[in-house]
Coordinates of C-alpha atoms in Angstrom, one line a residue:
R1 CA -21.2 2.0 9.9
I2 CA -19.0 5.0 8.8
D3 CA -20.7 7.7 10.6
V4 CA -20.6 5.9 13.8
V5 CA -16.9 5.0 13.2
L6 CA -15.9 7.9 12.7
L7 CA -17.3 9.5 15.8
Q8 CA -15.6 6.8 17.6
T9 CA -12.0 6.7 16.3
M10 CA -11.8 10.4 16.2
G11 CA -12.4 10.8 19.7
W12 CA -15.2 13.1 19.5
R13 CA -18.7 12.9 21.1
W14 CA -21.7 14.5 19.9
P15 CA -25.4 15.4 20.7
V16 CA -27.9 12.4 19.6
L17 CA -29.9 14.4 17.2
T18 CA -26.5 14.9 15.1
V19 CA -25.6 11.2 15.3
S20 CA -29.3 10.1 14.3
C21 CA -28.9 12.2 11.4
A22 CA -25.7 11.0 10.2
V23 CA -26.7 7.6 10.5
F24 CA -29.8 8.1 8.4
I25 CA -27.7 9.8 5.8
Y26 CA -25.1 7.1 5.5
Y27 CA -27.6 4.5 5.5
Y28 CA -30.1 6.2 2.9
I29 CA -27.3 7.4 0.6
Y30 CA -24.4 5.2 1.2
S31 CA -25.1 2.0 2.8
R32 CA -26.3 -0.2 -0.2
S33 CA -24.4 -3.3 -0.5
D34 CA -22.6 -4.1 -3.5
P35 CA -23.4 -7.6 -4.6
R36 CA -20.0 -8.3 -5.7
V37 CA -18.3 -7.6 -2.3
S38 CA -18.8 -11.0 -0.5
G39 CA -16.7 -13.0 -2.4
H40 CA -18.2 -16.5 -0.7
V41 CA -17.5 -18.6 -3.2
S42 CA -16.4 -22.6 -2.8
A43 CA -13.0 -23.3 -4.7
N44 CA -13.1 -25.4 -8.0
S45 CA -10.8 -28.3 -7.6
S46 CA -8.4 -26.3 -10.3
Y47 CA -8.1 -23.4 -12.0
D48 CA -5.8 -22.0 -14.8
Y49 CA -4.3 -19.4 -12.7
I50 CA -3.9 -19.0 -8.8
I51 CA -2.9 -15.8 -7.4
V52 CA -1.7 -15.7 -4.0
G53 CA -2.6 -12.3 -2.4
A54 CA -5.3 -9.4 -3.2
G55 CA -3.0 -6.6 -2.5
T56 CA -2.0 -3.9 -4.9
A57 CA -0.6 -6.2 -7.5
G58 CA -2.9 -9.3 -6.8
C59 CA -6.1 -7.0 -7.9
V60 CA -4.6 -5.7 -10.9
L61 CA -3.4 -9.3 -12.2
A62 CA -6.6 -11.1 -11.3
T63 CA -8.7 -8.3 -13.3
R64 CA -6.2 -8.1 -16.0
L65 CA -6.1 -12.4 -16.5
S66 CA -9.8 -12.4 -16.2
E67 CA -10.5 -10.2 -18.9
Y68 CA -10.1 -13.5 -21.0
P69 CA -13.1 -15.4 -20.7
D70 CA -11.7 -18.8 -21.3
I71 CA -9.2 -18.3 -18.7
S72 CA -9.9 -19.4 -15.2
V73 CA -8.6 -17.4 -12.2
L74 CA -8.8 -17.8 -8.4
L75 CA -7.5 -14.9 -6.1
L76 CA -6.9 -15.8 -2.5
E77 CA -6.6 -13.3 0.1
A78 CA -5.8 -13.8 3.9
G79 CA -7.8 -10.6 5.0
G80 CA -11.2 -9.8 4.5
S81 CA -13.6 -7.5 2.3
E82 CA -12.7 -3.5 2.8
E83 CA -16.1 -3.0 2.5
D84 CA -16.6 -4.7 6.1
N85 CA -14.4 -1.7 7.3
P86 CA -15.8 1.6 5.9
V87 CA -13.1 3.8 7.3
I88 CA -10.9 2.3 4.6
R89 CA -12.6 4.8 2.1
V90 CA -11.7 7.6 4.2
P91 CA -8.7 9.4 3.0
F92 CA -7.7 11.1 6.3
A93 CA -8.3 8.4 8.3
A94 CA -5.1 6.1 7.3
L95 CA -3.7 6.3 10.8
E96 CA -7.1 4.4 12.2
L97 CA -6.3 1.7 10.0
Q98 CA -2.5 0.7 11.0
N99 CA -2.8 -1.7 14.1
S100 CA -6.3 -2.6 13.3
E101 CA -7.9 -6.0 12.0
V102 CA -7.3 -5.1 8.4
D103 CA -3.1 -5.0 9.1
W104 CA -0.8 -7.7 9.9
A105 CA 0.9 -5.4 12.5
Y106 CA 4.3 -6.7 12.1
R107 CA 7.3 -5.6 14.1
T108 CA 10.8 -5.7 13.1
E109 CA 13.5 -7.9 14.7
P110 CA 15.4 -5.0 17.4
Q111 CA 17.5 -3.0 15.6
Q112 CA 21.2 -2.1 16.5
K113 CA 21.6 1.2 14.6
A114 CA 18.0 2.4 14.7
C115 CA 14.6 2.4 16.1
L116 CA 16.3 2.8 19.5
G117 CA 13.4 5.0 20.7
M118 CA 10.6 2.3 20.1
D119 CA 9.6 -0.4 22.1
K120 CA 12.1 -2.9 23.0
Q121 CA 14.0 -1.6 19.5
R122 CA 11.4 -2.9 17.1
C123 CA 10.0 -0.5 14.6
A124 CA 6.5 -0.8 13.6
W125 CA 6.0 -2.3 10.0
P126 CA 2.0 -1.8 8.8
R127 CA 1.2 -4.2 6.3
G128 CA -2.5 -4.8 4.8
K129 CA -4.4 -7.6 5.5
V130 CA -7.6 -7.0 3.3
L131 CA -8.7 -6.8 -0.3
G132 CA -6.4 -4.0 -1.7
G133 CA -3.7 -4.7 0.5
S134 CA -1.3 -2.3 1.7
G135 CA -3.2 0.3 -0.7
S136 CA -6.0 0.1 1.6
I137 CA -4.7 1.5 4.5
N138 CA -1.6 3.8 2.9
N139 CA -1.7 7.5 2.4
L140 CA -2.5 7.1 -1.4
I141 CA 0.2 9.0 -3.1
Y142 CA 1.2 8.4 -6.5
V143 CA 4.8 8.5 -7.5
R144 CA 6.0 6.3 -10.6
G145 CA 10.0 7.0 -9.5
N146 CA 12.7 8.0 -11.8
R147 CA 13.3 7.1 -15.2
H148 CA 16.7 6.2 -14.1
D149 CA 15.6 3.5 -11.5
Y150 CA 14.2 1.6 -14.5
D151 CA 17.2 1.9 -16.9
G152 CA 19.4 0.8 -13.7
W153 CA 17.2 -2.3 -13.6
A154 CA 17.7 -3.1 -17.4
R155 CA 21.5 -2.4 -17.4
E156 CA 21.7 -5.1 -14.4
G157 CA 19.6 -7.7 -16.4
C158 CA 16.2 -7.3 -16.3
E159 CA 15.9 -7.2 -19.7
G160 CA 12.2 -5.5 -21.0
W161 CA 12.3 -3.3 -17.6
S162 CA 13.8 -0.2 -18.7
Y163 CA 12.0 3.1 -18.1
K164 CA 11.1 3.1 -22.0
E165 CA 9.6 0.1 -21.6
V166 CA 7.5 0.1 -18.6
L167 CA 6.3 4.0 -19.0
P168 CA 3.6 2.6 -21.2
Y169 CA 2.0 0.4 -18.1
F170 CA 2.1 3.3 -15.7
I171 CA -0.2 5.2 -18.7
K172 CA -2.5 2.2 -19.2
S173 CA -3.8 1.9 -15.8
E174 CA -3.9 5.6 -15.2
D175 CA -6.9 8.1 -15.6
I176 CA -5.4 11.5 -14.7
Q177 CA -7.6 14.1 -13.3
I178 CA -5.3 17.2 -13.0
P179 CA -6.6 19.4 -15.7
E180 CA -2.4 20.9 -16.4
F181 CA -1.6 17.2 -17.0
R182 CA -4.3 15.8 -19.5
N183 CA -2.3 16.5 -22.5
S184 CA 1.0 15.3 -21.3
A185 CA 2.1 12.3 -23.3
Y186 CA 3.5 11.1 -20.0
R187 CA -0.1 10.8 -18.6
G188 CA -3.1 8.1 -19.0
K189 CA -6.5 9.0 -19.5
G190 CA -9.5 6.4 -19.1
G191 CA -7.9 3.8 -17.3
P192 CA -9.3 2.5 -13.7
L193 CA -7.0 4.2 -11.9
P194 CA -7.8 7.8 -10.8
V195 CA -5.0 10.4 -10.0
K196 CA -6.0 13.8 -8.6
D197 CA -4.3 17.0 -6.8
G198 CA -4.0 16.4 -3.3
T199 CA -3.5 19.8 -2.1
V200 CA -5.7 20.9 0.6
T201 CA -4.7 23.8 3.1
P202 CA -2.9 27.1 2.3
L203 CA 0.0 25.8 3.6
A204 CA 0.6 24.2 0.2
D205 CA 1.5 27.8 -0.9
I206 CA 4.2 28.0 1.6
Y207 CA 5.8 24.8 0.8
R208 CA 5.7 26.1 -3.0
Q209 CA 7.1 29.5 -2.2
A210 CA 9.8 28.1 0.0
M211 CA 11.1 25.6 -2.2
E212 CA 11.0 28.1 -5.1
E213 CA 13.3 30.5 -2.7
L214 CA 15.7 27.4 -2.9
G215 CA 15.9 27.1 -6.5
Y216 CA 13.4 24.2 -7.0
T217 CA 10.8 24.4 -9.4
V218 CA 7.3 23.0 -9.5
T219 CA 7.1 19.9 -11.6
D220 CA 5.2 16.9 -12.7
C221 CA 7.1 14.4 -10.8
N222 CA 5.4 11.5 -12.9
G223 CA 6.4 13.4 -16.0
R224 CA 9.5 14.4 -17.7
T225 CA 11.6 15.7 -14.8
Q226 CA 10.9 14.1 -11.3
T227 CA 13.5 16.5 -9.6
G228 CA 11.9 19.6 -8.2
Y229 CA 8.7 20.3 -6.1
C230 CA 6.0 18.3 -7.0
P231 CA 2.2 19.0 -5.5
T232 CA 0.7 15.7 -4.1
Q233 CA -0.9 13.2 -6.7
E234 CA -3.2 11.0 -5.0
N235 CA -5.5 7.9 -5.5
V236 CA -8.7 9.8 -4.6
M237 CA -12.1 10.3 -6.2
G238 CA -15.1 11.5 -5.1
G239 CA -13.8 12.2 -1.5
E240 CA -12.9 8.2 -1.1
R241 CA -9.8 6.1 -1.2
W242 CA -9.4 4.3 -4.5
S243 CA -7.1 1.6 -4.0
T244 CA -6.6 -1.4 -7.0
A245 CA -9.4 -3.3 -5.1
R246 CA -11.8 -0.4 -5.7
A247 CA -10.5 0.5 -9.2
F248 CA -10.0 -2.9 -10.7
L249 CA -11.2 -5.6 -8.7
R250 CA -14.5 -4.5 -7.8
P251 CA -15.8 -4.0 -11.6
A252 CA -14.7 -7.5 -12.0
M253 CA -15.9 -9.5 -9.3
N254 CA -18.9 -10.6 -11.3
R255 CA -17.0 -12.4 -13.9
P256 CA -17.7 -16.1 -13.8
N257 CA -14.4 -17.0 -14.6
L258 CA -12.6 -15.0 -11.4
H259 CA -13.2 -16.4 -8.1
V260 CA -12.4 -14.4 -5.2
I261 CA -11.5 -16.3 -1.7
M262 CA -11.2 -14.1 1.2
N263 CA -9.9 -15.2 5.0
A264 CA -7.9 -17.9 3.2
H265 CA -4.3 -18.5 4.4
V266 CA -2.2 -19.9 2.2
T267 CA 0.4 -22.3 4.0
K268 CA 2.3 -24.0 1.3
I269 CA 3.1 -24.0 -2.6
L270 CA 2.5 -27.6 -3.7
T271 CA 5.4 -28.8 -6.0
D272 CA 6.2 -32.2 -7.6
E273 CA 10.0 -32.1 -8.1
K274 CA 10.4 -28.6 -9.7
T275 CA 7.4 -27.9 -10.8
V276 CA 4.5 -26.2 -8.9
T277 CA 1.1 -28.0 -9.1
G278 CA -1.1 -25.9 -7.1
V279 CA -1.4 -24.2 -3.4
S280 CA -2.8 -25.5 0.0
F281 CA -4.8 -22.8 2.3
I282 CA -6.9 -22.7 5.6
K283 CA -10.3 -21.2 5.6
D284 CA -12.4 -21.5 8.5
N285 CA -9.8 -24.0 10.2
I286 CA -10.3 -26.3 7.1
K287 CA -7.3 -27.3 4.9
H288 CA -8.1 -26.8 1.1
T289 CA -6.1 -27.9 -2.0
V290 CA -6.5 -26.5 -5.2
R291 CA -4.4 -27.2 -8.5
A292 CA -3.1 -24.7 -10.7
T293 CA -3.4 -26.2 -14.6
K294 CA -1.0 -23.2 -15.5
E295 CA 0.8 -21.1 -13.0
V296 CA 0.8 -20.0 -9.5
V297 CA 1.4 -16.2 -9.1
L298 CA 2.6 -14.9 -5.7
T299 CA 1.4 -11.4 -4.9
A300 CA 1.4 -11.3 -1.4
G301 CA 4.5 -8.3 -0.6
A302 CA 7.8 -8.3 0.1
I303 CA 7.3 -10.1 3.5
N304 CA 4.5 -12.4 3.2
N305 CA 6.1 -13.8 -0.7
P306 CA 9.4 -14.7 1.1
Q307 CA 7.7 -16.5 4.2
L308 CA 5.5 -18.6 1.8
L309 CA 8.5 -19.3 -0.7
M310 CA 10.6 -20.5 2.6
L311 CA 7.5 -22.4 4.0
S312 CA 7.6 -24.3 0.8
G313 CA 11.3 -25.3 0.4
I314 CA 12.4 -22.5 -2.0
G315 CA 14.9 -20.3 -0.5
P316 CA 18.3 -20.2 1.2
K317 CA 19.3 -23.7 1.6
K318 CA 21.1 -23.3 5.1
H319 CA 17.8 -21.7 6.6
L320 CA 15.8 -24.1 5.7
Q321 CA 17.5 -27.0 6.8
Q322 CA 17.9 -25.1 10.0
M323 CA 13.9 -25.1 9.9
N324 CA 13.8 -29.0 9.0
I325 CA 12.2 -28.1 5.8
P326 CA 12.9 -30.1 2.8
V327 CA 14.8 -28.0 0.2
V328 CA 13.1 -27.6 -3.2
A329 CA 15.5 -25.1 -4.7
D330 CA 18.3 -23.3 -2.9
L331 CA 17.8 -19.3 -4.0
P332 CA 18.5 -16.2 -2.1
V333 CA 14.6 -15.5 -1.0
G334 CA 14.3 -13.1 1.8
D335 CA 17.7 -11.2 1.0
N336 CA 18.0 -7.8 0.0
L337 CA 15.5 -6.4 1.8
Q338 CA 15.1 -2.5 1.0
D339 CA 12.9 0.0 2.7
H340 CA 12.7 3.6 2.7
I341 CA 13.2 5.3 6.0
L342 CA 12.1 9.0 7.4
M343 CA 13.3 11.4 9.9
G344 CA 10.1 13.6 10.4
V345 CA 10.2 16.9 12.2
T346 CA 7.8 19.3 13.2
F347 CA 7.6 23.2 12.7
N348 CA 5.3 25.8 14.0
D349 CA 2.7 27.5 12.3
R350 CA 1.1 30.8 13.7
T351 CA -1.9 30.7 11.1
N352 CA -2.9 27.1 12.5
S353 CA -3.6 25.9 8.9
A354 CA -3.4 22.6 9.6
G355 CA -5.0 23.1 13.1
A356 CA -8.3 24.5 11.3
A357 CA -8.5 21.3 9.2
L358 CA -8.6 18.9 12.4
P359 CA -11.8 16.9 12.4
S360 CA -15.1 18.8 14.0
L361 CA -18.6 18.3 14.1
A362 CA -18.9 20.5 10.7
T363 CA -16.4 18.6 8.8
M364 CA -17.7 15.3 9.8
L365 CA -21.0 16.1 8.8
Q366 CA -19.8 17.7 5.4
Y367 CA -17.9 14.3 4.6
L368 CA -20.5 12.3 5.4
I369 CA -23.1 14.2 3.2
F370 CA -21.0 15.4 0.4
R371 CA -17.9 13.3 0.6
S372 CA -15.6 16.6 0.7
G373 CA -13.9 18.9 3.5
T374 CA -10.8 17.9 5.5
L375 CA -11.6 14.2 5.9
S376 CA -11.4 13.8 1.9
E377 CA -7.7 14.0 1.7
P378 CA -4.9 12.5 3.1
H379 CA -3.2 15.7 3.9
L380 CA 0.3 15.1 2.7
E381 CA 0.2 18.0 0.4
A382 CA 3.8 17.8 -1.8
S383 CA 6.8 16.2 -2.0
V384 CA 10.3 17.4 -3.0
F385 CA 12.8 15.4 -4.9
I386 CA 16.5 16.4 -4.4
K387 CA 19.2 15.0 -6.3
D388 CA 23.2 15.5 -6.0
D389 CA 25.2 16.9 -8.7
D390 CA 26.9 13.7 -9.7
S391 CA 23.6 11.4 -9.5
Q392 CA 21.4 10.6 -11.9
F393 CA 18.4 10.1 -9.4
P394 CA 17.3 11.9 -6.5
S395 CA 18.4 10.8 -3.2
T396 CA 16.3 12.7 -1.1
Q397 CA 12.4 13.1 -0.7
F398 CA 10.6 15.6 1.5
T399 CA 7.1 15.2 1.8
F400 CA 5.0 18.3 3.6
Y401 CA 2.4 16.6 6.0
S402 CA -0.1 19.4 6.8
I403 CA -1.6 18.0 9.9
Q404 CA -1.6 19.6 14.0
N405 CA 0.1 17.6 16.5
H406 CA -2.9 17.1 19.2
P407 CA -2.6 15.4 22.5
E408 CA -5.5 13.2 21.6
L409 CA -3.3 11.7 18.7
I410 CA -0.5 10.9 21.3
D411 CA -1.4 7.2 21.9
K412 CA -2.6 6.6 18.2
F413 CA 1.1 7.9 17.6
I414 CA 2.8 5.6 19.9
K415 CA 0.9 2.5 18.6
L416 CA 1.6 3.5 15.1
T417 CA 5.3 3.9 15.4
N418 CA 5.9 1.5 18.4
L419 CA 7.4 4.1 20.0
D420 CA 8.3 3.3 23.8
P421 CA 5.5 4.3 26.2
K422 CA 7.4 5.6 28.5
I423 CA 7.7 9.0 26.5
R424 CA 4.1 9.4 26.2
D425 CA 3.4 12.1 29.2
G426 CA 6.4 14.1 27.6
M427 CA 5.1 14.0 24.3
R428 CA 1.6 14.9 25.7
E429 CA 2.9 17.7 27.3
R430 CA 4.6 19.3 24.3
F431 CA 1.4 18.8 22.0
Q432 CA -0.9 20.5 24.8
K433 CA 1.4 23.3 24.9
S434 CA 1.0 24.1 21.4
I435 CA -3.0 24.2 21.7
N436 CA -2.8 26.4 24.7
T437 CA -0.5 28.8 22.9
D438 CA -2.9 28.1 19.6
I439 CA 0.3 27.5 17.5
G440 CA -0.5 25.3 14.8
T441 CA 2.0 22.7 13.6
F442 CA 3.0 20.7 10.3
F443 CA 5.5 18.3 9.4
I444 CA 8.2 17.6 7.2
E445 CA 9.5 14.2 6.3
N446 CA 13.1 13.5 5.5
I447 CA 13.3 10.2 3.2
L448 CA 16.1 8.4 2.2
L449 CA 15.4 7.2 -1.1
H450 CA 18.3 5.1 -1.9
P451 CA 19.5 3.1 1.3
K452 CA 22.7 1.1 1.0
S453 CA 21.7 -0.9 4.2
R454 CA 20.5 -4.4 3.1
G455 CA 18.0 -6.5 5.5
T456 CA 16.3 -9.7 5.4
I457 CA 13.3 -11.7 5.8
R458 CA 13.9 -15.0 7.3
L459 CA 11.2 -17.5 9.0
Q460 CA 10.4 -17.9 12.8
S461 CA 9.6 -21.5 12.5
A462 CA 7.9 -24.0 10.0
D463 CA 4.7 -23.0 11.2
P464 CA 3.0 -20.7 8.5
F465 CA 1.0 -18.7 11.4
D466 CA 3.9 -17.5 13.1
P467 CA 4.7 -14.1 11.7
P468 CA 8.3 -14.2 9.7
L469 CA 11.6 -12.7 11.3
I470 CA 11.9 -8.9 9.6
D471 CA 15.3 -7.3 10.1
P472 CA 15.4 -4.4 7.9
N473 CA 19.2 -3.5 9.2
Y474 CA 18.4 -0.1 9.1
L475 CA 21.4 2.5 8.8
D476 CA 23.7 -0.3 9.1
H477 CA 25.6 1.2 6.3
P478 CA 27.2 4.6 7.0
D479 CA 26.2 6.4 3.7
D480 CA 22.6 6.2 4.8
A481 CA 23.3 8.3 7.9
K482 CA 25.0 10.7 5.6
V483 CA 22.5 11.2 3.3
L484 CA 19.8 11.5 5.9
L485 CA 22.1 14.2 7.8
K486 CA 22.3 16.3 4.2
G487 CA 18.4 16.0 4.1
I488 CA 18.3 17.9 7.2
D489 CA 20.8 20.7 6.3
T490 CA 18.5 21.1 3.2
M491 CA 15.4 20.8 5.9
M492 CA 17.1 23.8 7.9
K493 CA 17.6 26.0 4.8
I494 CA 13.8 25.6 3.9
A495 CA 13.0 26.6 7.6
N496 CA 15.1 29.8 7.3
T497 CA 13.3 30.9 4.0
T498 CA 11.2 33.9 3.9
A499 CA 8.2 31.8 3.3
F500 CA 8.3 29.6 6.3
R501 CA 9.3 32.9 8.5
S502 CA 6.2 34.7 7.4
I503 CA 3.9 31.8 9.1
G504 CA 6.4 31.6 12.2
A505 CA 8.5 28.7 11.2
S506 CA 12.1 28.7 11.9
P507 CA 15.3 26.4 12.1
N508 CA 14.7 26.3 16.1
D509 CA 11.0 24.7 16.1
P510 CA 12.6 21.3 16.4
S511 CA 14.3 21.9 19.6
D512 CA 11.1 22.0 21.2
E513 CA 10.3 18.3 20.3
Y514 CA 10.2 16.1 23.4
L515 CA 12.7 13.0 22.0
P516 CA 14.7 12.2 24.8
P517 CA 17.7 11.3 25.3
C518 CA 18.5 13.7 22.6
N519 CA 17.0 16.9 24.3
E520 CA 19.9 16.5 26.4
L521 CA 22.5 17.2 23.6
P522 CA 23.2 20.6 22.0
F523 CA 20.9 21.6 19.4
P524 CA 21.3 21.9 16.3
S525 CA 24.6 19.9 16.6
K526 CA 25.5 16.7 14.4
E527 CA 25.2 14.7 17.6
Y528 CA 21.8 16.0 18.3
W529 CA 20.6 15.0 14.7
V530 CA 22.4 11.5 14.9
C531 CA 20.6 10.9 18.2
R532 CA 17.1 11.6 16.5
M533 CA 17.9 9.6 13.7
A534 CA 19.0 6.6 15.5
H535 CA 16.3 6.8 18.0
Y536 CA 13.4 8.1 16.0
A537 CA 13.4 7.3 12.6
Y538 CA 11.2 4.8 11.1
T539 CA 9.7 3.4 8.1
V540 CA 8.1 4.7 5.2
Y541 CA 6.0 1.6 4.5
H542 CA 7.7 0.5 1.7
P543 CA 9.5 -2.9 1.7
T544 CA 10.6 -4.1 -1.4
S545 CA 13.3 -6.3 -3.3
T546 CA 13.1 -9.8 -1.3
C547 CA 12.3 -11.6 -4.3
K548 CA 15.0 -10.0 -6.5
M549 CA 14.7 -9.8 -10.2
G550 CA 17.6 -10.2 -12.2
A551 CA 19.1 -12.6 -15.3
A552 CA 18.7 -16.2 -15.1
N553 CA 22.7 -16.6 -14.3
D554 CA 22.4 -13.9 -11.5
V555 CA 23.3 -15.7 -8.5
T556 CA 21.7 -12.8 -6.4
A557 CA 18.2 -13.2 -8.0
V558 CA 15.1 -15.2 -7.2
V559 CA 13.1 -14.4 -10.5
D560 CA 14.1 -14.1 -14.0
P561 CA 13.1 -10.8 -16.4
Q562 CA 9.7 -13.0 -17.1
L563 CA 8.8 -12.7 -13.4
R564 CA 9.4 -16.8 -13.2
V565 CA 11.0 -18.2 -10.2
I566 CA 14.6 -19.3 -11.2
G567 CA 14.6 -23.1 -11.5
I568 CA 10.7 -23.8 -10.8
K569 CA 8.2 -24.3 -13.3
N570 CA 5.1 -22.3 -13.2
L571 CA 5.7 -20.3 -10.5
R572 CA 6.2 -16.3 -10.7
V573 CA 6.0 -13.2 -8.5
A574 CA 4.6 -10.2 -9.7
D575 CA 4.7 -7.5 -6.9
A576 CA 7.3 -5.3 -5.0
S577 CA 9.1 -7.9 -3.7
V578 CA 10.7 -8.6 -7.4
M579 CA 12.1 -4.9 -7.5
R580 CA 15.9 -4.9 -8.1
N581 CA 16.2 -2.0 -6.1
I582 CA 13.8 0.2 -4.5
P583 CA 12.9 3.2 -6.8
S584 CA 13.1 6.8 -6.1
G585 CA 9.4 7.5 -4.5
N586 CA 6.7 5.8 -3.0
T587 CA 6.2 2.1 -4.2
N588 CA 2.3 1.9 -4.7
A589 CA 2.2 3.1 -8.2
P590 CA 5.6 1.0 -9.3
T591 CA 3.9 -2.1 -8.0
I592 CA 0.7 -1.5 -9.9
M593 CA 2.9 -1.2 -13.0
I594 CA 4.8 -4.5 -12.6
A595 CA 1.3 -6.4 -12.1
E596 CA 0.1 -4.7 -15.6
K597 CA 3.6 -5.8 -16.8
A598 CA 3.3 -9.2 -15.6
A599 CA -0.2 -9.9 -17.0
D600 CA 1.2 -9.4 -20.3
L601 CA 4.1 -11.6 -19.9
I602 CA 1.8 -14.3 -18.8
L603 CA -0.4 -14.1 -21.5
G604 CA 2.2 -13.4 -24.2
V605 CA 0.9 -10.4 -25.4
D606 CA 1.3 -6.7 -25.8
S607 CA -1.6 -4.8 -24.5
V608 CA 0.2 -1.3 -24.8
K609 CA 1.7 -1.2 -28.3
H610 CA -0.5 1.5 -29.1
I611 CA 0.7 3.6 -26.2
R612 CA 4.2 2.5 -27.1
K613 CA 3.6 4.4 -30.6
V614 CA 3.2 7.6 -28.3
T615 CA 5.8 7.4 -25.6
E616 CA 8.7 5.9 -28.2
N617 CA 10.8 8.9 -28.1
L618 CA 9.9 10.3 -24.6

């Protein structure tokens, strides 16, 4: 029940009459169940296609394949329905979903050069375990990446994946809601996925003015030029989250040729020599086996895909032998793990614009009745993409997060990032100081877009219910720290602009944050920032590239440009794990593009021929 859940999770207590009214409003207007939600179907003995993982990519792929009535599709999801947790629909409530029952709640292996301020030096890695996957628990930002990302893939052997060739698939899925972009040839109209403007507070104007002072122009980062200041574009409609489960899968759930089975944990890909024949999965403590007459497609993400492949004997030979798993194919599965990492910095705001946006009785009722107001937005209001003069694509992304530090958020933030609990009291005191002095706050996130460090996914054991070993190997390559420090220099220039100073923000604000042991170092020295980086930088939730795409003769590749697992028949991978290199920006939109293109590759059709005629010369 969204009313009660909101009141509890946001930490507020209201009179009985108010709660009763909210309950009545929700039940009367919003709680009509959708007959397509349950997914309680018994599996047939076989299907043409079996898709493992109903995340961002899986929902798209299942929908596109099942558009053909003569094709049977089974979609398997380890989690449950997103409709079982109504908070998923609330854009502002993303933080409430992480470390909940809809999150795999992974932790990395202890890091040597990063995550030093985290409990046992292990960073938190949230991943969605629910229909819609991580797109059901993320912050909804829609960024396609840079054209040179995809041109780079193509140059390195990923034939068919240049920007010119993938752009039509971005356009196909999109329904742009931003008026000034409706006539852009780069944008799509009428697709399943709404994309709207995400600005919500007066701070958005301050962010824009500051970047213009430094010479950055306003741009559509999903259009002709990515570099510059880009007001957030997000997958929200009618004040609610619009994941691919909502946009693609829900309208297709009543198709007779599409079966969706939830709470089904796939334990093994079945093979006959080097030909995939089906999968086995556990549901309600019962083992099931289903045959695929054409293909099995993995869309379980950059962590679970390599785990399942290795459990099935497809992976690094030496590691599989250590796990006593018979080797079916010796491939570099789980290598090449890439992730964006960020340094978040807090700035003061005497206008308290973000503080005014904190949940209140009025904003909760506004959302429950009208689906508008504070709770209808994630509050990540803008991004800036910055590139070096000698680079084709940006090296750094700043995101501006308009949210007030508040003592009641301490425990959530510590759990969210897996911070060492010993700093709780110091952080609470610092946050309370802001409240007592009526000083608002907001964040800038300094994001490393193209890390040179590479990590791995490995098995903990041959038990499919044991979480895998996740080692992002953060900051192992020295150039990664250099790029983050360069981003900090630019951030301090932003803080020194007339626009920032007009609201009381300054380059000295970060020195007030409670982040031991870095507070003992002189501010703003290089040593101070290196300390913050090593202790408190953390994931942007964008793991990719563990089933790397490449030419069939590329010894570092797991899949070929048709997304077929090299050396194995009837098996493909079709999500962020195939990305040859991580793109310049948030990864949800590129994952949708990969699934759209995968459907065409599987079916042997060209569904975007009409779009390509328009984009040919862009």
